[in-house]
Short mmCIF file of C-alpha atoms in Angstrom, two decimals:
data_model
loop_
_atom_site.label_atom_id
_atom_site.label_comp_id
_atom_site.label_asym_id
_atom_site.label_seq_id
_atom_site.Cartn_x
_atom_site.Cartn_y
_atom_site.Cartn_z
CA MET A 15 88.62 16.89 150.32
CA SER A 16 87.44 19.09 153.18
CA LYS A 17 86.93 22.80 152.83
CA THR A 18 89.73 23.47 155.34
CA VAL A 19 92.19 21.35 153.36
CA LYS A 20 91.20 23.12 150.15
CA ILE A 21 91.80 26.51 151.75
CA ALA A 22 95.19 25.43 153.12
CA LEU A 23 96.20 23.93 149.78
CA GLY A 24 95.09 27.09 148.03
CA ALA A 25 97.18 29.21 150.41
CA VAL A 26 100.26 27.07 149.75
CA VAL A 27 99.74 27.34 145.99
CA ALA A 28 99.29 31.10 146.28
CA ILE A 29 102.45 31.49 148.33
CA ALA A 30 104.37 29.32 145.87
CA ALA A 31 103.08 31.40 142.98
CA VAL A 32 104.00 34.65 144.71
CA SER A 33 107.44 33.28 145.57
CA ALA A 34 108.04 32.15 141.99
CA ALA A 35 106.88 35.49 140.61
CA GLY A 36 108.99 37.34 143.19
CA ALA A 37 112.03 35.20 142.41
CA TRP A 38 111.60 35.89 138.69
CA TYR A 39 111.30 39.61 139.42
CA THR A 40 114.39 39.54 141.60
CA GLY A 41 116.31 37.75 138.88
CA THR A 42 115.49 40.46 136.36
CA GLN A 43 116.41 43.24 138.82
CA LEU A 44 119.54 41.66 140.32
CA PRO A 45 122.16 42.76 137.73
CA ALA A 46 121.11 46.41 138.03
CA VAL A 47 120.99 46.23 141.83
CA LEU A 48 124.47 44.70 142.02
CA ASP A 49 125.86 47.26 139.57
CA THR A 50 124.46 50.16 141.61
CA SER A 51 125.68 48.68 144.91
CA ILE A 52 129.20 48.16 143.58
CA LYS A 53 129.36 51.71 142.20
CA GLU A 54 128.25 53.09 145.58
CA ALA A 55 130.80 50.90 147.39
CA ASN A 56 133.61 52.11 145.11
CA ALA A 57 132.59 55.74 145.65
CA GLN A 58 132.89 55.25 149.41
CA LEU A 59 136.19 53.35 149.10
CA LYS A 60 137.59 56.15 146.95
CA LEU A 61 136.92 58.59 149.79
CA SER A 62 137.86 56.49 152.81
CA ALA A 63 140.83 54.39 151.64
CA PRO A 64 143.27 57.35 151.21
CA ALA A 65 142.91 58.07 154.94
CA PHE A 66 144.76 54.76 155.46
CA GLY A 67 147.41 55.63 152.86
CA THR A 68 146.10 53.24 150.21
CA SER A 69 143.44 52.75 147.56
CA ALA A 70 140.70 50.12 147.25
CA SER A 71 138.16 49.01 144.67
CA MET A 72 135.55 46.31 144.11
CA GLU A 73 134.34 44.63 140.91
CA LEU A 74 131.85 41.97 139.85
CA VAL A 75 133.81 39.14 138.21
CA SER A 76 130.85 36.96 137.19
CA LEU A 77 127.12 36.40 137.79
CA GLU A 78 125.38 33.08 137.18
CA GLN A 79 121.61 33.58 137.37
CA GLY A 80 118.89 31.05 138.16
CA LEU A 81 115.18 31.30 138.92
CA PHE A 82 115.41 30.99 142.71
CA SER A 83 119.09 31.78 143.30
CA SER A 84 122.16 33.22 141.67
CA THR A 85 125.90 32.97 142.27
CA ALA A 86 128.15 36.02 142.07
CA HIS A 87 131.92 36.33 142.32
CA TYR A 88 133.61 39.59 143.39
CA ARG A 89 137.16 40.87 143.48
CA VAL A 90 138.34 43.46 146.01
CA ARG A 91 141.73 45.10 145.50
CA VAL A 92 143.56 46.98 148.25
CA GLY A 93 146.53 48.86 146.80
CA GLU A 94 147.53 48.90 143.17
CA GLU A 95 147.08 45.95 140.82
CA GLY A 96 149.97 43.51 141.02
CA GLN A 97 151.35 45.14 144.18
CA GLY A 98 148.59 45.20 146.77
CA LEU A 99 146.19 42.71 148.33
CA GLU A 100 143.58 40.89 146.21
CA LEU A 101 140.55 39.33 147.90
CA LEU A 102 138.05 37.08 146.13
CA PHE A 103 134.51 36.46 147.36
CA VAL A 104 131.77 34.03 146.35
CA ASP A 105 128.17 35.04 147.00
CA ASN A 106 125.16 32.72 147.00
CA ILE A 107 122.17 35.04 146.42
CA GLU A 108 118.74 33.63 147.25
CA HIS A 109 115.95 35.45 145.43
CA GLY A 110 113.04 36.92 147.37
CA PRO A 111 110.46 37.41 148.55
CA PHE A 112 110.95 34.48 150.96
CA PRO A 113 114.54 33.13 150.83
CA VAL A 114 114.88 29.73 152.46
CA SER A 115 117.73 30.81 154.78
CA ARG A 116 115.56 33.57 156.25
CA LEU A 117 112.57 31.26 156.69
CA LYS A 118 114.81 28.80 158.57
CA ALA A 119 115.80 31.66 160.89
CA PHE A 120 112.10 32.60 161.35
CA LYS A 121 112.62 35.89 159.53
CA LEU A 122 109.29 36.11 157.69
CA ALA A 123 109.37 39.66 156.33
CA PRO A 124 109.69 39.63 152.50
CA VAL A 125 112.99 40.83 151.00
CA MET A 126 114.33 41.19 147.47
CA ALA A 127 117.28 38.86 148.10
CA ALA A 128 119.37 37.19 150.78
CA SER A 129 123.13 37.18 150.19
CA ASN A 130 125.39 34.59 151.83
CA TYR A 131 129.01 35.40 151.03
CA ALA A 132 132.40 33.98 151.93
CA LEU A 133 136.04 34.73 151.27
CA GLU A 134 137.61 32.45 148.64
CA SER A 135 141.14 31.09 148.72
CA SER A 136 143.74 33.07 146.76
CA PRO A 137 147.52 33.58 146.96
CA SER A 138 146.99 36.65 149.16
CA VAL A 139 145.18 34.69 151.87
CA GLU A 140 146.39 31.11 151.45
CA LYS A 141 148.07 31.13 154.89
CA TRP A 142 144.83 32.37 156.43
CA PHE A 143 142.92 29.47 154.85
CA ALA A 144 145.59 26.96 155.84
CA ALA A 145 145.38 28.13 159.47
CA ASN A 146 141.59 27.63 159.29
CA LYS A 147 142.02 24.09 157.87
CA GLY A 148 140.81 25.14 154.42
CA ALA A 149 137.52 26.66 155.58
CA ALA A 150 136.61 30.26 154.74
CA PRO A 151 137.86 32.49 157.60
CA LEU A 152 135.49 35.32 156.68
CA VAL A 153 131.76 34.81 156.10
CA GLY A 154 128.66 36.95 156.21
CA ASP A 155 125.10 37.50 155.09
CA VAL A 156 123.09 40.47 153.83
CA SER A 157 119.35 40.84 153.26
CA ILE A 158 118.36 43.36 150.60
CA GLY A 159 114.92 44.93 150.94
CA TYR A 160 112.73 46.05 148.06
CA ASP A 161 113.53 49.64 149.10
CA ARG A 162 117.25 48.67 148.66
CA SER A 163 117.92 48.87 152.40
CA MET A 164 120.37 46.27 153.71
CA SER A 165 120.96 44.43 156.97
CA GLY A 166 123.32 41.62 157.75
CA SER A 167 126.38 40.35 159.56
CA LEU A 168 130.08 39.72 159.05
CA ALA A 169 132.19 37.25 160.99
CA LEU A 170 135.94 36.81 161.15
CA LEU A 171 136.34 33.31 162.56
CA PRO A 172 138.74 32.40 165.41
CA LEU A 173 142.31 31.89 164.25
CA GLU A 174 145.63 30.47 165.46
CA MET A 175 148.30 31.36 162.93
CA GLN A 176 152.09 31.17 162.71
CA MET A 177 152.74 34.22 160.52
CA ASP A 178 156.48 33.52 160.16
CA ASP A 179 159.31 31.88 162.12
CA GLU A 180 159.16 34.53 164.86
CA SER A 181 155.55 35.76 164.76
CA HIS A 182 152.37 34.17 166.04
CA LEU A 183 148.77 35.38 166.00
CA SER A 184 145.95 34.22 168.26
CA PHE A 185 142.54 35.68 167.43
CA SER A 186 139.20 34.95 169.11
CA GLY A 187 137.16 36.15 166.14
CA LEU A 188 135.17 39.29 165.40
CA ASN A 189 131.42 39.62 164.85
CA LEU A 190 129.74 42.63 163.22
CA GLU A 191 126.09 43.47 162.70
CA LEU A 192 125.54 45.92 159.83
CA ARG A 193 122.63 48.03 158.58
CA SER A 194 122.25 50.49 155.74
CA ASP A 195 119.31 52.24 154.13
CA ALA A 196 118.89 52.81 150.38
CA GLY A 197 122.00 54.31 148.83
CA GLY A 198 123.93 54.13 152.09
CA SER A 199 122.63 57.45 153.38
CA ARG A 200 122.63 55.94 156.89
CA VAL A 201 125.04 53.21 157.96
CA ALA A 202 125.19 51.52 161.38
CA ALA A 203 127.43 48.81 162.82
CA ILE A 204 127.81 46.96 166.12
CA GLY A 205 130.72 44.63 166.78
CA THR A 206 132.52 42.60 169.46
CA MET A 207 135.85 40.79 169.82
CA ASP A 208 137.04 38.80 172.85
CA SER A 209 140.81 38.86 172.34
CA LEU A 210 143.71 39.41 169.95
CA LYS A 211 147.24 38.32 170.85
CA VAL A 212 150.35 38.96 168.76
CA ASP A 213 153.87 37.73 169.53
CA ALA A 214 156.41 39.14 167.11
CA VAL A 215 159.88 40.64 166.69
CA SER A 216 160.43 44.34 166.03
CA GLU A 217 162.74 45.79 163.36
CA GLN A 218 165.29 46.31 166.15
CA GLY A 219 165.20 42.59 166.96
CA GLU A 220 163.26 42.94 170.22
CA GLN A 221 160.46 40.60 171.26
CA VAL A 222 157.07 42.33 171.15
CA HIS A 223 153.99 40.97 172.94
CA VAL A 224 150.59 42.62 172.47
CA LEU A 225 147.30 41.48 173.98
CA PHE A 226 143.94 43.18 173.45
CA GLN A 227 140.85 41.96 175.30
CA GLY A 228 137.17 42.89 175.37
CA LEU A 229 136.70 45.03 172.30
CA SER A 230 133.32 46.47 171.36
CA LEU A 231 132.29 49.07 168.81
CA ALA A 232 129.11 50.83 167.80
CA SER A 233 128.68 53.33 164.99
CA ASP A 234 125.67 55.14 163.53
CA GLN A 235 126.55 57.51 160.69
CA SER A 236 124.34 59.51 158.30
CA ARG A 237 125.34 61.29 155.12
CA SER A 238 125.03 65.06 155.50
CA THR A 239 123.82 67.42 152.78
CA SER A 240 127.45 68.01 151.79
CA GLY A 241 128.11 64.28 151.42
CA LEU A 242 130.17 63.87 154.58
CA TYR A 243 129.14 61.25 157.12
CA VAL A 244 128.26 62.51 160.60
CA GLY A 245 127.00 60.74 163.69
CA LYS A 246 128.26 58.82 166.71
CA SER A 247 130.94 56.15 167.00
CA ASP A 248 132.01 54.40 170.21
CA PHE A 249 135.04 52.13 170.54
CA THR A 250 135.91 50.48 173.85
CA LEU A 251 138.64 48.06 174.91
CA LYS A 252 138.68 46.39 178.31
CA THR A 253 142.44 45.83 178.51
CA ALA A 254 145.55 46.40 176.41
CA ASN A 255 148.92 44.93 177.40
CA VAL A 256 152.17 45.74 175.61
CA ILE A 257 155.66 44.40 176.38
CA VAL A 258 158.68 45.37 174.26
CA GLY A 259 161.99 43.59 174.80
CA GLU A 260 163.19 43.47 178.41
CA ASN A 261 161.16 46.56 179.36
CA PRO A 262 158.36 46.26 181.93
CA GLY A 263 154.88 45.84 180.56
CA VAL A 264 152.42 48.67 180.04
CA GLN A 265 148.77 47.92 180.83
CA LEU A 266 145.80 50.10 179.93
CA THR A 267 142.29 49.27 181.10
CA ASP A 268 138.87 50.63 180.22
CA LEU A 269 140.00 52.38 177.05
CA ALA A 270 137.32 54.31 175.20
CA GLN A 271 137.11 56.47 172.10
CA ARG A 272 133.92 58.41 171.46
CA GLN A 273 133.28 60.48 168.36
CA ASP A 274 130.21 62.66 167.90
CA THR A 275 129.86 64.81 164.78
CA ARG A 276 126.78 66.61 163.48
CA GLU A 277 125.63 69.10 160.89
CA ASN A 278 124.63 72.55 162.12
CA GLY A 279 123.26 74.51 159.19
CA SER A 280 126.04 74.62 156.60
CA ASN A 281 128.71 73.71 159.16
CA ILE A 282 130.08 70.57 160.77
CA GLU A 283 130.78 70.43 164.50
CA GLY A 284 131.63 67.68 166.92
CA SER A 285 133.87 66.17 169.55
CA LEU A 286 136.37 63.36 170.06
CA THR A 287 137.01 61.89 173.52
CA LEU A 288 139.79 59.47 174.46
CA ASP A 289 139.77 57.84 177.90
CA ALA A 290 142.14 55.52 179.72
CA GLY A 291 140.46 54.39 182.93
CA SER A 292 143.68 53.02 184.38
CA ILE A 293 147.36 53.10 183.37
CA SER A 294 149.91 50.74 184.92
CA TYR A 295 153.62 50.22 184.33
CA ALA A 296 155.35 47.06 185.56
CA ASP A 297 152.13 46.24 187.45
CA LYS A 298 152.39 49.53 189.36
CA PRO A 299 149.28 51.75 189.03
CA ILE A 300 150.02 55.24 187.70
CA GLY A 301 146.59 56.81 187.19
CA SER A 302 143.97 57.62 184.58
CA ALA A 303 144.02 59.94 181.57
CA GLN A 304 141.55 61.77 179.36
CA MET A 305 141.67 63.83 176.18
CA LEU A 306 138.76 65.80 174.71
CA TRP A 307 138.84 67.64 171.37
CA THR A 308 136.03 69.79 169.96
CA MET A 309 135.50 71.61 166.67
CA LYS A 310 132.93 74.13 165.49
CA ASN A 311 132.08 76.19 162.41
CA LEU A 312 133.73 73.92 159.83
CA ASP A 313 132.20 74.70 156.44
CA SER A 314 130.85 71.33 155.29
CA VAL A 315 131.11 72.03 151.54
CA ALA A 316 134.75 73.17 151.82
CA LEU A 317 135.58 70.22 154.07
CA LYS A 318 134.01 67.77 151.61
CA SER A 319 135.87 69.41 148.72
CA LEU A 320 139.19 69.08 150.57
CA ALA A 321 138.45 65.43 151.37
CA ASP A 322 137.67 64.71 147.70
CA PHE A 323 140.76 66.64 146.58
CA TYR A 324 143.21 64.74 148.77
CA GLY A 325 141.43 61.45 148.10
CA ALA A 326 141.92 61.89 144.34
CA LEU A 327 145.49 63.05 144.91
CA TYR A 328 146.41 59.97 146.94
CA GLN A 329 144.85 57.76 144.29
CA GLN A 330 146.89 59.43 141.52
CA VAL A 331 150.08 59.08 143.55
CA GLY A 332 149.30 55.40 144.22
CA GLN A 333 148.67 54.68 140.55
CA ALA A 334 151.98 56.29 139.68
CA GLY A 335 153.74 54.08 142.23
CA GLU A 336 155.03 57.05 144.22
CA SER A 337 155.14 57.71 147.96
CA GLY A 338 153.95 60.95 149.54
CA LEU A 339 151.98 63.68 147.83
CA GLY A 340 154.93 65.25 146.02
CA GLU A 341 154.79 68.68 144.45
CA LEU A 342 151.34 70.09 143.74
CA THR A 343 150.63 71.64 140.39
CA GLU A 344 149.64 75.31 140.23
CA ALA A 345 146.02 74.30 139.57
CA GLN A 346 146.05 71.92 142.55
CA GLN A 347 147.51 74.61 144.79
CA GLU A 348 144.79 77.04 143.75
CA GLN A 349 142.05 74.48 144.43
CA ALA A 350 143.42 73.65 147.89
CA LYS A 351 143.84 77.34 148.66
CA ALA A 352 140.25 78.10 147.61
CA ASP A 353 138.91 75.40 149.92
CA LEU A 354 141.14 76.59 152.77
CA VAL A 355 139.94 80.19 152.29
CA LYS A 356 136.31 79.02 152.44
CA LEU A 357 137.03 77.14 155.66
CA LEU A 358 138.68 80.20 157.23
CA GLU A 359 135.82 82.46 156.16
CA GLY A 360 133.55 80.45 158.45
CA LYS A 361 135.80 81.29 161.46
CA PRO A 362 136.37 77.68 162.56
CA GLN A 363 137.09 76.87 166.19
CA PHE A 364 139.30 74.06 167.46
CA ALA A 365 139.86 73.22 171.09
CA LEU A 366 141.73 70.71 173.17
CA GLU A 367 139.16 71.07 175.91
CA ARG A 368 140.90 68.73 178.29
CA LEU A 369 144.15 66.82 178.54
CA SER A 370 144.47 65.36 182.00
CA LEU A 371 146.42 62.84 184.05
CA LYS A 372 145.00 61.87 187.43
CA THR A 373 147.00 59.95 190.04
CA ALA A 374 146.10 58.88 193.58
CA ASN A 375 146.70 62.34 195.11
CA GLY A 376 146.45 64.89 192.33
CA GLU A 377 145.36 65.74 188.80
CA SER A 378 147.07 67.87 186.16
CA ARG A 379 145.15 69.49 183.32
CA PHE A 380 145.85 71.38 180.12
CA SER A 381 143.48 73.07 177.67
CA LEU A 382 143.95 75.06 174.47
CA ALA A 383 141.25 76.78 172.38
CA MET A 384 141.74 78.63 169.10
CA GLN A 385 139.53 80.50 166.64
CA LEU A 386 140.72 81.11 163.08
CA ALA A 387 139.72 83.59 160.39
CA LYS A 388 140.66 84.48 156.83
CA PRO A 389 143.66 86.85 156.69
CA ALA A 390 143.45 89.94 154.48
CA SER A 391 146.00 88.36 152.12
CA PHE A 392 148.18 85.28 151.93
CA ASP A 393 150.97 87.41 150.44
CA LEU A 394 151.66 89.05 153.80
CA PRO A 395 154.73 88.12 155.90
CA PRO A 396 154.20 84.85 157.81
CA ASP A 397 153.98 86.55 161.23
CA GLN A 398 151.32 88.94 159.95
CA ILE A 399 149.34 86.06 158.42
CA ALA A 400 149.48 84.26 161.77
CA ARG A 401 148.22 87.33 163.64
CA GLU A 402 145.27 87.75 161.30
CA ALA A 403 144.49 84.03 160.95
CA ILE A 404 144.47 83.40 164.73
CA THR A 405 141.79 85.74 166.06
CA SER A 406 141.79 84.33 169.59
CA LEU A 407 143.71 81.79 171.65
CA ASP A 408 143.20 80.59 175.22
CA LEU A 409 145.61 78.36 177.14
CA ASP A 410 145.23 77.02 180.66
CA LEU A 411 147.79 74.80 182.44
CA SER A 412 147.35 73.35 185.93
CA LEU A 413 150.20 71.12 187.08
CA SER A 414 149.51 69.35 190.38
CA LYS A 415 152.45 69.06 192.79
CA PRO A 416 150.90 65.98 194.51
CA MET A 417 150.65 64.35 191.08
CA ILE A 418 154.35 65.02 190.44
CA SER A 419 155.16 63.41 193.80
CA ASP A 420 153.06 60.37 192.89
CA LEU A 421 154.98 59.90 189.63
CA VAL A 422 158.34 60.29 191.37
CA SER A 423 157.27 57.71 193.95
CA VAL A 424 156.31 55.21 191.24
CA GLN A 425 159.69 55.73 189.55
CA ALA A 426 161.50 55.12 192.85
CA VAL A 427 159.60 51.85 193.41
CA LEU A 428 160.41 50.72 189.86
CA GLN A 429 164.08 51.38 190.57
CA GLY A 430 163.91 48.92 193.46
CA GLN A 431 163.56 51.23 196.43
CA GLU A 432 161.47 49.82 199.28
CA ASP A 433 161.86 52.30 202.16
CA GLN A 434 158.53 54.16 202.07
CA GLU A 435 159.80 57.03 204.21
CA ALA A 436 162.82 57.54 201.94
CA ILE A 437 160.60 57.36 198.88
CA ALA A 438 158.28 60.02 200.31
CA GLN A 439 161.22 62.31 201.16
CA GLN A 440 162.72 61.89 197.68
CA ALA A 441 159.36 62.58 196.02
CA SER A 442 158.84 65.73 198.10
CA MET A 443 162.36 67.03 197.43
CA THR A 444 162.20 66.33 193.71
CA THR A 445 158.77 67.96 193.43
CA GLU A 446 159.92 71.11 195.23
CA MET A 447 163.04 71.35 193.10
CA ALA A 448 161.07 70.93 189.85
CA SER A 449 158.40 73.43 190.89
CA GLY A 450 161.09 75.89 192.01
CA MET A 451 162.79 75.74 188.62
CA MET A 452 159.48 76.30 186.85
CA LEU A 453 158.52 79.20 189.13
CA SER A 454 161.91 80.84 188.58
CA THR A 455 161.03 81.32 184.90
CA GLN A 456 158.13 83.63 185.86
CA LEU A 457 156.05 81.82 183.22
CA VAL A 458 154.03 80.03 185.90
CA ALA A 459 152.76 80.85 189.37
CA LEU A 460 151.78 78.86 192.41
CA GLU A 461 148.11 78.57 193.31
CA GLY A 462 147.59 76.28 196.30
CA ASN A 463 149.20 72.98 195.34
CA ASP A 464 148.94 73.68 191.61
CA ILE A 465 151.48 75.31 189.30
CA ARG A 466 149.34 77.45 187.01
CA ALA A 467 149.66 79.35 183.75
CA ARG A 468 146.87 81.14 181.87
CA LEU A 469 147.08 82.92 178.55
CA HIS A 470 144.45 84.78 176.54
CA TYR A 471 145.16 86.31 173.13
CA ALA A 472 142.78 88.44 171.05
CA ASP A 473 142.99 91.53 168.84
CA GLY A 474 146.79 91.52 168.91
CA GLN A 475 146.95 91.70 172.73
CA VAL A 476 148.08 89.10 175.25
CA GLU A 477 146.88 88.64 178.81
CA PHE A 478 149.29 86.29 180.57
CA ASN A 479 148.72 85.25 184.17
CA GLY A 480 146.58 88.34 184.71
CA LYS A 481 149.06 90.81 183.14
CA LYS A 482 148.31 92.54 179.83
CA MET A 483 151.08 93.02 177.26
CA THR A 484 151.75 93.17 173.53
CA VAL A 485 152.70 90.11 171.50
CA GLU A 486 156.26 91.43 171.27
CA GLU A 487 156.47 91.86 175.05
CA PHE A 488 155.18 88.35 175.60
CA ALA A 489 157.70 86.91 173.12
CA GLY A 490 160.48 88.77 174.92
CA LEU A 491 159.31 87.39 178.28
CA VAL A 492 159.32 83.83 176.98
CA MET A 493 162.81 84.18 175.47
CA ALA A 494 164.22 85.75 178.62
CA SER A 495 162.62 83.11 180.84
CA ALA A 496 163.92 80.29 178.63
CA GLY A 497 167.42 81.72 179.00
CA GLY A 498 167.03 81.87 182.75
CA LEU A 499 165.83 78.30 182.91
CA GLY A 500 168.82 77.18 180.84
CA GLY A 501 171.15 78.84 183.33
CA ALA A 502 169.42 77.18 186.27
CA MET A 503 169.65 73.77 184.63
CA GLY A 504 173.31 74.42 183.89
CA GLY A 505 174.17 74.35 187.58
CA GLU A 506 172.85 77.50 189.20
CA GLN A 507 170.69 77.01 192.25
CA PRO A 508 167.05 77.77 191.35
CA ALA A 509 165.21 80.35 193.39
CA PHE A 510 162.62 78.88 195.73
CA PRO A 511 159.74 81.24 196.56
CA ASP A 512 159.13 81.84 200.24
CA GLU A 513 155.39 82.13 199.76
CA GLU A 514 152.68 81.27 197.31
CA MET A 515 152.34 83.48 194.24
CA PRO A 516 148.64 83.59 193.39
CA ILE A 517 147.63 84.33 189.82
CA GLU A 518 145.97 87.69 189.38
CA GLU A 519 142.32 87.37 188.52
#
């Protein structure tokens, strides 16, 4: 036997010995690792499930251990036992450090274990299995590192399913890539779906057709010092088509939701953006829309306490078989009040930074920003509490007359009108009439082609369209203007301004 062969044979024996020793070590550690992972999963489900109006839990049903592999069975319950959904999973766990499935995929880094799981048939999902010709419609894999980090994938397989006599589902499948470090302090996911089509009947007996295409998602969240998860999440959808009954279809394209939250000292801050790149109705383009929310100075400890409080409350209500939160006990009211007071002490800020609709010839915008504070007492009259709790408020409305004309034109086309000159005249007349009625209230003013309104409130004083007044004076103006508008709508001819009324700066 040559020296080279002896060295190679020795290397193989060494690797086999290491693998056997590693597999034995994994086998001894596996029960504790699974127990810890399930406890962590249940802790997260306890917090997140109430946000969807339900409860969820996971348990290890059985574990059959071997030297190089083990088989585990899990049960996941969504809703209460006997009433909700029960999902069963089988998990083939290959012991490390070099699981065969990873070696076949040329993944040579040592891991503690490689999990290959699949949904098992049960009464809750028997139709799902039947539609997939008996094969598991949900499968996945997870590699567990010696530092207890995890990485893997989850796949919902393509599906054609007749849900009932009047409902059909066509699903292209969904693929997710998942990562988590030890203890789930950082969790990331990337996913894609080609299409989802649902044909069903509403409670009113109308045919409903929904088609989603080109979905992608990406999320990277880290647990903050308070226990809340912060980070970035992006959700995009290429097209969404909805048809209800005999109504024309609504089509949205280039939909996007972006969430960005972060920890700033002891506070949480962040933003949420919603975009619709294009909105069409009955194949007629309308425009695009955007919404942007921001928040600042949210005390993270108080926010986490409130999340835990309502999570536990929803779970108690679910276990009792009740709907809604019901009446809170005195102790529960005091706990919620204490958390709310702590939030208000931080002077949180909330803002609808932008709500806009843009058409071919104009764009309308609205924004609202508010800062809150702790009132001197919650035993004060409600109006006094509101004055002290809202320390500042800013509102800005810009309504584009060309945008109004665009919308009127679209409506005319949908009603079957074809004469472009008549449509333009109708749009112009309707726009002038609507703007005249709004201007007659004195709550708005004309600035170029935009109908504008600005309001700033702070320290008990209001500045409205450049004019300063007390809260009582502003309330009186709004009531008087509302009465005037009601009279105009009742048949009186609205006053049309002869010239533009610029807002005072």
